Short mmCIF file of C-alpha atoms in Angstrom, two decimals:
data_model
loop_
_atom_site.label_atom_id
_atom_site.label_comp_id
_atom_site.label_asym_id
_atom_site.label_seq_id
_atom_site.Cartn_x
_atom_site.Cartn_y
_atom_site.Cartn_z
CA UNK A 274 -17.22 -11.48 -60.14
CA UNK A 275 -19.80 -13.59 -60.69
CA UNK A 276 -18.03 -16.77 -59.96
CA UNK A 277 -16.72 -15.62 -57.04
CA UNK A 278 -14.06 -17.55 -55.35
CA UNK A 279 -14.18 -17.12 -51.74
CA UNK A 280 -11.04 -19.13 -50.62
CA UNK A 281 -9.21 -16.55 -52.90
CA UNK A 282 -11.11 -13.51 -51.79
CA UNK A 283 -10.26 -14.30 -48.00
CA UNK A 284 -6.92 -14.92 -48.77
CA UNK A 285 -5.96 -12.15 -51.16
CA UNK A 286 -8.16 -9.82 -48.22
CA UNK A 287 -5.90 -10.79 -45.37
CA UNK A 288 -2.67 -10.39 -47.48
CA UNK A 289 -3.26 -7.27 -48.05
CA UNK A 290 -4.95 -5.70 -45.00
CA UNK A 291 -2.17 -7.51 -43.11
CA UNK A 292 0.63 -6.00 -45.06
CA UNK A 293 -1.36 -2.84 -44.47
CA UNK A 294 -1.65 -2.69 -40.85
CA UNK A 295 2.10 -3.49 -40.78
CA UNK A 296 3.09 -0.66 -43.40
CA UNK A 297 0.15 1.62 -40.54
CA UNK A 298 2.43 0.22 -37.79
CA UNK A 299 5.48 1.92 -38.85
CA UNK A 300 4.50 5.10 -40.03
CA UNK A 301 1.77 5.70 -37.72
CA UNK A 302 1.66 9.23 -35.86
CA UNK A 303 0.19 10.34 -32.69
CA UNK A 304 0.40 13.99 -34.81
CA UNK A 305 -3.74 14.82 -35.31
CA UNK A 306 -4.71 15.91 -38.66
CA UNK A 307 -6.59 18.55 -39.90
CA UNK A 308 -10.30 17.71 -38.54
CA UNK A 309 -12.54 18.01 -41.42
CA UNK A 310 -15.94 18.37 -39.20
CA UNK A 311 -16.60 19.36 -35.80
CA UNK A 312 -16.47 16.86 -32.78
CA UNK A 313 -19.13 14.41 -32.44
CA UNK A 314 -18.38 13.77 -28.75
CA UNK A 315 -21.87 13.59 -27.61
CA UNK A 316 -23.71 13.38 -30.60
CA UNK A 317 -27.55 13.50 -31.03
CA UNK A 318 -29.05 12.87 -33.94
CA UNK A 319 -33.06 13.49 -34.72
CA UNK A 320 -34.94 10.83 -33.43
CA UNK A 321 -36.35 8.05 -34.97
CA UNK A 322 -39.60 6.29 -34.74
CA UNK A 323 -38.41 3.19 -36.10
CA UNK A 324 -34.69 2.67 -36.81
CA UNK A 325 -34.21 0.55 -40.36
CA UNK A 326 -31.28 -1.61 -40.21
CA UNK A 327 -29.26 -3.13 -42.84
CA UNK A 328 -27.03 -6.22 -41.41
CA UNK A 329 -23.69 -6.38 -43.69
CA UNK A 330 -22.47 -10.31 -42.62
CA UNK A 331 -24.37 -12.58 -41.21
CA UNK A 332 -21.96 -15.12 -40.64
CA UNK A 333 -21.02 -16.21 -36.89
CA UNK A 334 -21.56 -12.74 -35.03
CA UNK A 335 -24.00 -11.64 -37.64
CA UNK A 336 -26.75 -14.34 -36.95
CA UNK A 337 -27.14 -13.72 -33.71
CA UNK A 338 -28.28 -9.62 -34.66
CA UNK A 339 -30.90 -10.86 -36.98
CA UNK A 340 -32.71 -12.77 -34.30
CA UNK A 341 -31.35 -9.66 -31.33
CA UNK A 342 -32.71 -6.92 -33.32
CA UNK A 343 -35.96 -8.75 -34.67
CA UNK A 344 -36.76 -8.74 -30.85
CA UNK A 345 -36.26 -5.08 -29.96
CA UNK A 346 -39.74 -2.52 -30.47
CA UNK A 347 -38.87 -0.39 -32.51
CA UNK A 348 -36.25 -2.06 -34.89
CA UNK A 349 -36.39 -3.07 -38.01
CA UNK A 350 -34.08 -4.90 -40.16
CA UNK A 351 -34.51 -4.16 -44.18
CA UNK A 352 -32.06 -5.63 -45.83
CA UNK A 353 -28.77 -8.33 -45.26
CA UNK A 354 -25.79 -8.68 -47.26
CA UNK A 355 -23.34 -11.63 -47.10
CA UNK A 356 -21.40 -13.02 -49.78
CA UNK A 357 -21.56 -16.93 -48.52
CA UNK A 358 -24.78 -18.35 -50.55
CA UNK A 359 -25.25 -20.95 -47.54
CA UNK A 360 -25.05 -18.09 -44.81
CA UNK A 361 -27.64 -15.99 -46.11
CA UNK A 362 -30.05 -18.65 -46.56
CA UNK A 363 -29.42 -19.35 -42.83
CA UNK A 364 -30.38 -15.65 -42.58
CA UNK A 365 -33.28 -15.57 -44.53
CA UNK A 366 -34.77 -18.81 -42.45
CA UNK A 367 -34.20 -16.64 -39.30
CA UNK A 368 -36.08 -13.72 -40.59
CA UNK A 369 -38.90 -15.79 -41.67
CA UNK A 370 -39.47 -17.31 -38.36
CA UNK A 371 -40.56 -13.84 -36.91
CA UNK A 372 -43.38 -12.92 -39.75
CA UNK A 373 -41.89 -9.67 -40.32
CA UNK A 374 -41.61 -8.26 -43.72
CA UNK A 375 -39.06 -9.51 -45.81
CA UNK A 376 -35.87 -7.72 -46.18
CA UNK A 377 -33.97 -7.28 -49.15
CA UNK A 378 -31.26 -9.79 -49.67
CA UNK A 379 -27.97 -8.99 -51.17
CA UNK A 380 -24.84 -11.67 -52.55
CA UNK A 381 -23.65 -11.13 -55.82
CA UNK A 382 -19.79 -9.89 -54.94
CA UNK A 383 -18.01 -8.16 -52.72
CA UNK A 384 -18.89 -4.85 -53.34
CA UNK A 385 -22.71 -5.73 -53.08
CA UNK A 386 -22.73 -4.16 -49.65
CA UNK A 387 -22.83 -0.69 -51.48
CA UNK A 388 -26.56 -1.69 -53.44
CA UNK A 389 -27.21 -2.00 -49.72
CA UNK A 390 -26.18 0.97 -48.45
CA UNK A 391 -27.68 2.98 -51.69
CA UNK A 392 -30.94 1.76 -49.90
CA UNK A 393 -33.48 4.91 -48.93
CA UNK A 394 -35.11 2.49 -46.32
CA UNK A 395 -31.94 1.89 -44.05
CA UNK A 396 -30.65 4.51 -41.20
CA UNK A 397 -28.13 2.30 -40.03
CA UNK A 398 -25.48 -0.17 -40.89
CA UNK A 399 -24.38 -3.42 -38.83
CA UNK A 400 -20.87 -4.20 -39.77
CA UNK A 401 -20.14 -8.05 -38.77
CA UNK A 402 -17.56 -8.84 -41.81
CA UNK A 403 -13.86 -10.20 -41.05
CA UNK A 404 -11.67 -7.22 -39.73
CA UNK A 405 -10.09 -5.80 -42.72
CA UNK A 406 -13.64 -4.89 -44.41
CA UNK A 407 -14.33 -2.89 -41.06
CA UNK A 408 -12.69 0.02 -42.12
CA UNK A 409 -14.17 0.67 -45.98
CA UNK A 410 -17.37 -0.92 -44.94
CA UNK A 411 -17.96 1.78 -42.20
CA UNK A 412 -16.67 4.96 -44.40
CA UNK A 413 -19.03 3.67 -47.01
CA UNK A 414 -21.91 3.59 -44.47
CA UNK A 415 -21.26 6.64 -43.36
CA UNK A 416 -20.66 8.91 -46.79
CA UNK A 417 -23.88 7.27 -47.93
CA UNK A 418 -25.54 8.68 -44.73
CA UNK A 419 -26.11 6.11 -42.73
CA UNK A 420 -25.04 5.90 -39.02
CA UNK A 421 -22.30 2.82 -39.22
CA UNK A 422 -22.18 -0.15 -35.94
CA UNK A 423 -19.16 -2.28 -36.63
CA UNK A 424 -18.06 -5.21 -35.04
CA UNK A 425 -14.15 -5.63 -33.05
CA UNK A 426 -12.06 -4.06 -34.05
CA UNK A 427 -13.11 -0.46 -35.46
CA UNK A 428 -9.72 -1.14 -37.84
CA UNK A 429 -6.74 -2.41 -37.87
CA UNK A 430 -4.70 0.62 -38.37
CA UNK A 431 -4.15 4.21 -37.53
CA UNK A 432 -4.55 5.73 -40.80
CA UNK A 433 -7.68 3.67 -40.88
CA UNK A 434 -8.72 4.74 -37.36
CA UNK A 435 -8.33 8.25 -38.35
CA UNK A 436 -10.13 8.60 -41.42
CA UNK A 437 -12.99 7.05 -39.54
CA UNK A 438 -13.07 9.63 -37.08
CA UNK A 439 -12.76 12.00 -39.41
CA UNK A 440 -15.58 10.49 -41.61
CA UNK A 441 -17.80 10.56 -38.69
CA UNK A 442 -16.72 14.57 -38.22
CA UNK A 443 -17.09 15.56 -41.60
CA UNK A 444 -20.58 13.85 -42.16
CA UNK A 445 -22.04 13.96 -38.22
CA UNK A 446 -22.87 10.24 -38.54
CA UNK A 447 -22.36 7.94 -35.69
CA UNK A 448 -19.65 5.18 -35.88
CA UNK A 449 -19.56 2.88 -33.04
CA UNK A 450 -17.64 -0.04 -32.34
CA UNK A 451 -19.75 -2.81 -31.16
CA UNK A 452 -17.95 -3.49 -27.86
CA UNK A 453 -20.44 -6.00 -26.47
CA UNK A 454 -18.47 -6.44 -23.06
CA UNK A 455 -19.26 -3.33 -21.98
CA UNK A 456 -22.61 -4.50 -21.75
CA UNK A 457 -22.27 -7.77 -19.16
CA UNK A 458 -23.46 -7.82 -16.07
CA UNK A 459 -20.78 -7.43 -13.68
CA UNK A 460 -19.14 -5.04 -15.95
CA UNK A 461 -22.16 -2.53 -15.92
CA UNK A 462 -21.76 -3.49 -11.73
CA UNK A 463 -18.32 -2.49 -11.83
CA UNK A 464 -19.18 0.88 -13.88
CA UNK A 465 -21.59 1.40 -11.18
CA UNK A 466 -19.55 0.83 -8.05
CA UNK A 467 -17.13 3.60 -9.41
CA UNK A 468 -19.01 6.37 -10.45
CA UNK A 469 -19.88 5.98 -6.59
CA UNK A 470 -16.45 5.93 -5.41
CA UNK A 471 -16.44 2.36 -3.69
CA UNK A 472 -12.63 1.90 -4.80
CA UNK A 473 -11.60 5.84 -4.24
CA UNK A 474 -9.18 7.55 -6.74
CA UNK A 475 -8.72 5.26 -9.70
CA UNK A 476 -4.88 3.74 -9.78
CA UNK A 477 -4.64 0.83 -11.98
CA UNK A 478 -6.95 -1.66 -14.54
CA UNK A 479 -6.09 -4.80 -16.27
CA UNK A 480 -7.99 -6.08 -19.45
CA UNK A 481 -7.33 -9.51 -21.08
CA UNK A 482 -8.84 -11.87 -23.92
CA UNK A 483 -7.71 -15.51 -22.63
CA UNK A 484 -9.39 -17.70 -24.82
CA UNK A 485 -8.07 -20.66 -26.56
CA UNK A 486 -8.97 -21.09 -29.66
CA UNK A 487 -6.69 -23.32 -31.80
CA UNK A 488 -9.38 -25.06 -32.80
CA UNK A 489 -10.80 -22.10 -35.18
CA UNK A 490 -7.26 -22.89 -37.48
CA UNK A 491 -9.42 -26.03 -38.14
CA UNK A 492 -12.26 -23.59 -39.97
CA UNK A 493 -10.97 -23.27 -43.09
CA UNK A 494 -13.62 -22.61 -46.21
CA UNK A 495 -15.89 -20.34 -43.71
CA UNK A 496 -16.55 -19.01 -40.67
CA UNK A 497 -13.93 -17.12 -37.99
CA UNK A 498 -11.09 -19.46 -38.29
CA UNK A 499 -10.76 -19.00 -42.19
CA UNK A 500 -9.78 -15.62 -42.13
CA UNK A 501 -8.63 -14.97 -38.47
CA UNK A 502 -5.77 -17.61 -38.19
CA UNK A 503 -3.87 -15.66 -41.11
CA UNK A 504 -3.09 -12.97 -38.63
CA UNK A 505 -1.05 -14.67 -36.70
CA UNK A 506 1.34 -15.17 -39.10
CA UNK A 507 1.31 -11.82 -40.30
CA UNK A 508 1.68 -9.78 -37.07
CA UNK A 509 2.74 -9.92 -33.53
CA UNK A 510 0.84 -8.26 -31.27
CA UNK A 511 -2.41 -7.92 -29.29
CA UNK A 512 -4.64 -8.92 -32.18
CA UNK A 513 -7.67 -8.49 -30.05
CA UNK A 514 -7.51 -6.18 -27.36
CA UNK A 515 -11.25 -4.41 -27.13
CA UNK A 516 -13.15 -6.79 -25.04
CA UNK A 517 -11.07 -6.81 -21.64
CA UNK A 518 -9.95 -2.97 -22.54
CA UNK A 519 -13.45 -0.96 -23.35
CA UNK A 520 -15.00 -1.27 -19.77
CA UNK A 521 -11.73 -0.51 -18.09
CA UNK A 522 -11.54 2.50 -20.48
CA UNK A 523 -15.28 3.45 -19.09
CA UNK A 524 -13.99 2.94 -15.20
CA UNK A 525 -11.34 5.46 -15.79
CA UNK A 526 -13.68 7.88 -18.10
CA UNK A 527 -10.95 7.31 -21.28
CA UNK A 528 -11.96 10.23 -23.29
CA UNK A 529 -13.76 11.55 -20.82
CA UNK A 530 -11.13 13.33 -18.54
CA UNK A 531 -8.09 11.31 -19.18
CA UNK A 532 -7.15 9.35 -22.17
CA UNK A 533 -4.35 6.87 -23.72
CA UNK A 534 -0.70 8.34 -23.09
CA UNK A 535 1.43 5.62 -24.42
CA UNK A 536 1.87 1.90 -24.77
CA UNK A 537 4.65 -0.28 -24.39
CA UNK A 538 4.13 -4.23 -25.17
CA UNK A 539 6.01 -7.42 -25.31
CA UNK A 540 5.35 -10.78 -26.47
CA UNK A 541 5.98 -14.38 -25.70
CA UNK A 542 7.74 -16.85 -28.16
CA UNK A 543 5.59 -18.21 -30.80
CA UNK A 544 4.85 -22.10 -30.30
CA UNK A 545 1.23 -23.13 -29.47
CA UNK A 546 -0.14 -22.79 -32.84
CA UNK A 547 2.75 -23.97 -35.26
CA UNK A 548 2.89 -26.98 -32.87
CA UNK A 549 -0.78 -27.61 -32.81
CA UNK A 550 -0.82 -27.23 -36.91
CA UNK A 551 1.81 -30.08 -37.37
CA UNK A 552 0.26 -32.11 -34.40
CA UNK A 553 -3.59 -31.60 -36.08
CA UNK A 554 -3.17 -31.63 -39.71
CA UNK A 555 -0.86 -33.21 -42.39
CA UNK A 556 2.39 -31.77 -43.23
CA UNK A 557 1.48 -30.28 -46.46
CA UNK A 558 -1.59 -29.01 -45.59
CA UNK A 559 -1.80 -24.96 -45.69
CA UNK A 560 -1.68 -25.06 -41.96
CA UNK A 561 1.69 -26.33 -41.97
CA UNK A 562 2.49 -23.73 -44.68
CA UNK A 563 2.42 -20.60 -42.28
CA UNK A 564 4.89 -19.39 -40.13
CA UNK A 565 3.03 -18.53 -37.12
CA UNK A 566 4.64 -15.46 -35.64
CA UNK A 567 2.71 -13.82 -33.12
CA UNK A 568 3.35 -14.79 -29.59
CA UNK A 569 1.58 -16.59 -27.61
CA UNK A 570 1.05 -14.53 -24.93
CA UNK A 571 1.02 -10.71 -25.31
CA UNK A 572 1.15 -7.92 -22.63
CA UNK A 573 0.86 -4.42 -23.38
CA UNK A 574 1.03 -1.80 -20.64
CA UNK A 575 -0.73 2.01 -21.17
CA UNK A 576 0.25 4.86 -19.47
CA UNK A 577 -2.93 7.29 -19.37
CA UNK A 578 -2.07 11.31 -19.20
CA UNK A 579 -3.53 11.56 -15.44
CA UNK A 580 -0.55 8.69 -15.04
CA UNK A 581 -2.82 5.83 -14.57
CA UNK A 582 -1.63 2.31 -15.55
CA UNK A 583 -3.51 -0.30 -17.38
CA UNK A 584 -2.08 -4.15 -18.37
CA UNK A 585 -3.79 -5.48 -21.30
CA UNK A 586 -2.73 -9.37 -22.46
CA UNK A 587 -3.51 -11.33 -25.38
CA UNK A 588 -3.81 -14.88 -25.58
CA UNK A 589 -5.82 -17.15 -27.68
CA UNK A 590 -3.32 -19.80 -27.65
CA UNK A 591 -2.32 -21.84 -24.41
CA UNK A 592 -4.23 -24.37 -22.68
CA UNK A 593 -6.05 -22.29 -20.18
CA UNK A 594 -9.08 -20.92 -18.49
CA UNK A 595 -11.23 -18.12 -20.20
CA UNK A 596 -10.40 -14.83 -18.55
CA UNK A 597 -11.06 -11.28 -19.33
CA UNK A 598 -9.37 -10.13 -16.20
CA UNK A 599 -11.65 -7.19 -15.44
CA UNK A 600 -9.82 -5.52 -12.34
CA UNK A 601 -10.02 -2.05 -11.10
CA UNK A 602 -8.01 -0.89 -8.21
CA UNK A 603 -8.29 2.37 -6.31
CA UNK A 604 -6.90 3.49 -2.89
CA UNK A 605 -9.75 2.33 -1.15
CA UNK A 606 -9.41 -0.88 -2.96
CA UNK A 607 -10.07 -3.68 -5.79
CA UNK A 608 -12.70 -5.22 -7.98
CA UNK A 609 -11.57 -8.45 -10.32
CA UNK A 610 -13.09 -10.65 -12.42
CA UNK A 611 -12.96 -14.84 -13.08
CA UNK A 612 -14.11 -15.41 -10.86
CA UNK A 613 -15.40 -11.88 -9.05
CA UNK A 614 -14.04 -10.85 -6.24
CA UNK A 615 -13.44 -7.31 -4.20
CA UNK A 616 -11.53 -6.42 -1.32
CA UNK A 617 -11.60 -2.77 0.36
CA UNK A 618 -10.17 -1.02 2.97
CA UNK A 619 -13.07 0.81 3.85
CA UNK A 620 -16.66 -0.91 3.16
CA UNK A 621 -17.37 -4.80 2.91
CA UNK A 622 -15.78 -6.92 5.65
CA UNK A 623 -13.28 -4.14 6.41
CA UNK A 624 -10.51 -6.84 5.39
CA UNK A 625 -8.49 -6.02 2.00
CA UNK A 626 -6.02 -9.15 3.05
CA UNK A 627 -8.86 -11.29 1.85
CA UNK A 628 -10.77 -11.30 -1.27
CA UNK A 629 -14.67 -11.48 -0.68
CA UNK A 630 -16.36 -13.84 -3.49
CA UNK A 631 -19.60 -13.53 -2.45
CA UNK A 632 -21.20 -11.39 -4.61
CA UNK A 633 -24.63 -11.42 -4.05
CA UNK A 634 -24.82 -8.67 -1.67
CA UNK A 635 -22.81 -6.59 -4.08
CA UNK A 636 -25.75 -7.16 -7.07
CA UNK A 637 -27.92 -6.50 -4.77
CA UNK A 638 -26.69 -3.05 -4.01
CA UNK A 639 -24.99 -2.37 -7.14
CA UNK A 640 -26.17 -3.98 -9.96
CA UNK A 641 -26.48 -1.37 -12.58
CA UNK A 642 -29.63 0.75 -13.13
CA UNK A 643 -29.70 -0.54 -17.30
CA UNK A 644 -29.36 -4.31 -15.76
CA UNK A 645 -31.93 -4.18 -13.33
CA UNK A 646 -34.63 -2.96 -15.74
CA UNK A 647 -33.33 -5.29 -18.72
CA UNK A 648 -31.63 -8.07 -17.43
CA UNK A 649 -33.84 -10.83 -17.16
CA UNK A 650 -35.40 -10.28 -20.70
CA UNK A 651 -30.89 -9.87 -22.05
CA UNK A 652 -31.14 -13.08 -20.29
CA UNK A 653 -34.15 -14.49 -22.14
CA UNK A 654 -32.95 -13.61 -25.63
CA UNK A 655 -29.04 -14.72 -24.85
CA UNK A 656 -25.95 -13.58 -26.60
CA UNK A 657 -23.04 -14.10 -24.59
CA UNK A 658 -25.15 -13.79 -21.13
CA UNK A 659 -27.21 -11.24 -22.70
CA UNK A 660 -25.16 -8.78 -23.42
CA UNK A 661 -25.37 -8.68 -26.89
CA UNK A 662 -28.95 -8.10 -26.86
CA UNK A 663 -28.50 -5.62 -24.12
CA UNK A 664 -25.98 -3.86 -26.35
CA UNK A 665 -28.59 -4.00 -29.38
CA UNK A 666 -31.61 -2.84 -27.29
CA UNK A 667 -29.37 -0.11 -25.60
CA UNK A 668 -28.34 1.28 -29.59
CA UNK A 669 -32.03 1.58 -30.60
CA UNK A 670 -33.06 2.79 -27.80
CA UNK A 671 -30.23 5.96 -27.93
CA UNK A 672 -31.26 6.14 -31.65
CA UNK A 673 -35.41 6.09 -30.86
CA UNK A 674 -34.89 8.92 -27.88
CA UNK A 675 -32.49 11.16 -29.22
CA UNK A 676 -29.96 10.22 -26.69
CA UNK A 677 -25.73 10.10 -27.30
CA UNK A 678 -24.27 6.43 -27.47
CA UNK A 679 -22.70 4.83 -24.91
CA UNK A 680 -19.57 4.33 -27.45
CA UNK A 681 -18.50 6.84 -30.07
CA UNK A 682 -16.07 7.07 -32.69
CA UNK A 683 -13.46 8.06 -30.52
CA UNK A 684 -13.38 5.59 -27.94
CA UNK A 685 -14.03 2.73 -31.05
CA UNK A 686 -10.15 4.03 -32.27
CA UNK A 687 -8.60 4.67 -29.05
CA UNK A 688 -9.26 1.15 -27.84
CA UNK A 689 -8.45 -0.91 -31.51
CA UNK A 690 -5.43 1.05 -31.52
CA UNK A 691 -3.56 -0.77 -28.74
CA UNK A 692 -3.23 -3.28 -31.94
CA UNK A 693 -1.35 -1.45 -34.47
CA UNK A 694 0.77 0.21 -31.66
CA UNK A 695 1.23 -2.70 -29.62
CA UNK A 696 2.67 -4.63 -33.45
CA UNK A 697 5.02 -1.63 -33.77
CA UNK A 698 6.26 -1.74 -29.60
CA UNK A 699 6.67 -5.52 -30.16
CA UNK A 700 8.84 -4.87 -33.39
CA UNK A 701 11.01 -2.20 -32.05
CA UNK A 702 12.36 -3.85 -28.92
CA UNK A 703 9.28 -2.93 -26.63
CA UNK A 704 9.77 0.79 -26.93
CA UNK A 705 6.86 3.06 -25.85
CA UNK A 706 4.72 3.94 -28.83
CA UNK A 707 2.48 7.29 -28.51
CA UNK A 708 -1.43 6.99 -28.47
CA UNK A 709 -2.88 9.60 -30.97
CA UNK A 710 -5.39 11.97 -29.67
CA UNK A 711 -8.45 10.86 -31.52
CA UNK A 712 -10.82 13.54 -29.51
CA UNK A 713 -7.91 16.30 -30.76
CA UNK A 714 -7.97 17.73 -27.20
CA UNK A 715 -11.76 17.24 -26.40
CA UNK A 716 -11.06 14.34 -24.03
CA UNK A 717 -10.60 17.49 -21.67
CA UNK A 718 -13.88 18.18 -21.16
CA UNK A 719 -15.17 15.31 -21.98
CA UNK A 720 -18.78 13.94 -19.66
CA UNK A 721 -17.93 10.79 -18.50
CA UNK A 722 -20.14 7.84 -19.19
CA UNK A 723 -23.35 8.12 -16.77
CA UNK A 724 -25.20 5.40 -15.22
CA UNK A 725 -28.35 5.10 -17.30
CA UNK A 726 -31.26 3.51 -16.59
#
């Protein structure tokens, strides 16, 4: 593969993880195998003075770890694979600008992430490759002992799902979905407010990505758009369900004393993005040549097993404001997001008929432990707000001290499986579709997340 075609690589890729995740949809069991380890709920590994890093993509989410981790004590990064020439240059100008020692570069093919991995000099692997390389990538990583950090989604399946969990069991290696979110400010606030029981019992969440992106279809050679806007013509469903989901899963300690029941999920007609193709580009353009099927607007409800609701939507489609949603409601009362906002029936201004947007009295009292010590330097070094360097500084530091991660394997599959199920609920008339029970019965005595500092 030495004259490697990348148009035909991304489009041969997304064929066939596509028709995968369909054929996953369909046969897909909530049944738990045979575990082939023991649980890694909690896991602590030995630790490590300096954690060696290999980044595998350094493409549009990948960049941003060079500089992240090149700015963390205590991290390392050794080597970076990416099969775009032009991207790893970008890279290796990065690295440079920090006077580090060089890391070893990687680019020949696609399977050139394995020299990588072969490598004695790197504990862990960053995953930042299109979705359907998350999966292999990350077993890889993991069989050659390293502890494997992959970008959104941890797969795209349930088969896929489960053989990383049980990868992780059978070779006590941490595999942890990169869910950045969980890391922003007023998410960490949130966390905060309910492990103290401002909202009272826990009733109802709702998790969203709202982002319009249309304009990615115009990304065709490289970057997101090239591989991403194939999906929706292959599937209809919540593509992208992890960012809006994963602190809502936290709130109501998913895995951790209650977990996903079932999932039921709908979706709108199909229009925004086979109109915008014929609007922006000319009719015989490859655009124009998909059949853009998955709705624009998708909403999946879960049922949790201590009866707990959460609505999760999709929508990267219609003209309209970003939103992530981010509300938890107990019987005491409500916390939103975009813009923030509580109201409680007990605390605040006493008046739940009215939503209280002031929220600097609320940081003030409740900004989370982890934000207060780190927030101004997340801040400083940027990624979405901060809290992808947050998330990176938070990972080395877990790694450096011997502590658990925030995120596991088993959260990582419970949350990227509302996408396969929510496909197969979509395809079969909205019926309910059973979440499998990654943490095969741990979830019961699960610890729930604790507020770190």
């Amino acid at each position: 593969m030495s004259n490697f075609d990348r148009r035909a690589f991304i489009k041969g890729s997304i064929a066939t993880a596509a028709a995968t995740a369909l054929g996953g949809c369909a046969s897909s069991s909530a049944i738990a195998p045979k575990p082939l380890g023991k649980s890694v709920m909690g896991l602590v590994t030995p630790k490590m003075d300096e954690v060696r890093i290999g980044l595998i993509g350094v493409g549009e989410r990948g960049i941003g770890f060079v500089h992240h981790f090149n700015r963390i004590d205590g991290a390392k990064i050794t080597a970076i694979c990416d099969i775009d020439k032009l991207v790893l240059e970008r890279a290796k100008a990065a690295s440079e600008q920090y006077g580090r020692d060089t890391p070893q570069y990687f680019s020949d093919n696609s399977q050139s992430y394995r020299d990588l991995l072969a490598l004695d000099n790197v504990d862990i692997a960053v995953i930042c490759t299109p979705w359907q390389w998350h999966h292999p990538m990350a077993k890889d990583a993991m069989l050659a002992g390293k502890h494997a950090f992959v970008e959104v989604p941890m797969a795209t399946t349930i088969e896929h799902l489960w053989d990383l969990v049980d990868t992780a069991e059978k070779t006590q290696k941490n595999c942890m979905m990169m869910e950045n979110v969980c890391y922003g400010r007023d998410e960490l606030m949130a966390l905060n407010m309910v492990r103290q029981g401002l909202f009272g019992d826990l009733l109802h969440g709702e998790a969203a990505y709202i982002h319009e992106l249309r304009w990615q279809m115009k990304e065709i050679e490289r970057k997101t758009g090239s591989w991403r806007t194939a999906y929706h013509s292959k599937m209809n469903g919540n593509l992208y369900p992890t960012h809006g989901l994963g602190p809502i899963a936290q709130y109501m300690n998913i895995n951790r004393g209650d977990r996903f029941d079932y999932l039921t999920s709908t979706s709108s007609p199909a229009i925004g993005r086979n109109a915008y193709a014929k609007r922006e580009f000319p009719a015989d353009h490859s655009r124009n040549q998909m059949n853009y099927i998955c709705g624009d607007m998708n909403t999946s409800l879960i049922k949790t097993k201590l009866g707990r609701s959460i609505m999760v939507q999709h929508d990267t489609t219609t003209p309209r404001p970003y939103s992530r949603h981010n509300l938890i409601q107990g019987t005491n009362g409500v916390f939103a997001g975009f813009p923030n906002r509580i109201a409680l029936e007990n605390g605040g201004s006493g008046n739940f008929h009215e939503w209280d947007y002031e929220m600097t009295s609320w940081y003030q009292k409740y900004d989370h432990p982890l934000w207060i010590r780190m927030g101004k330097e997340a801040e400083r070094n940027g990624g979405h707000g901060g809290m992808d360097f947050l998330m990176c500084w938070r990972m080395i530091y877990c790694l450096r001290n011997g502590e658990p991660l925030d995120q596991d394997v088993y959260d990582g599959a419970a949350w990227s499986a509302v996408m396969p199920l929510s496909v197969a609920s979509v395809a079969d008339r909205s019926n309910s579709k059973d979440f499998p029970d990654f943490t095969r019965g741990i979830w019961k005595t699960g610890k729930p997340l604790a507020i770190v500092d």
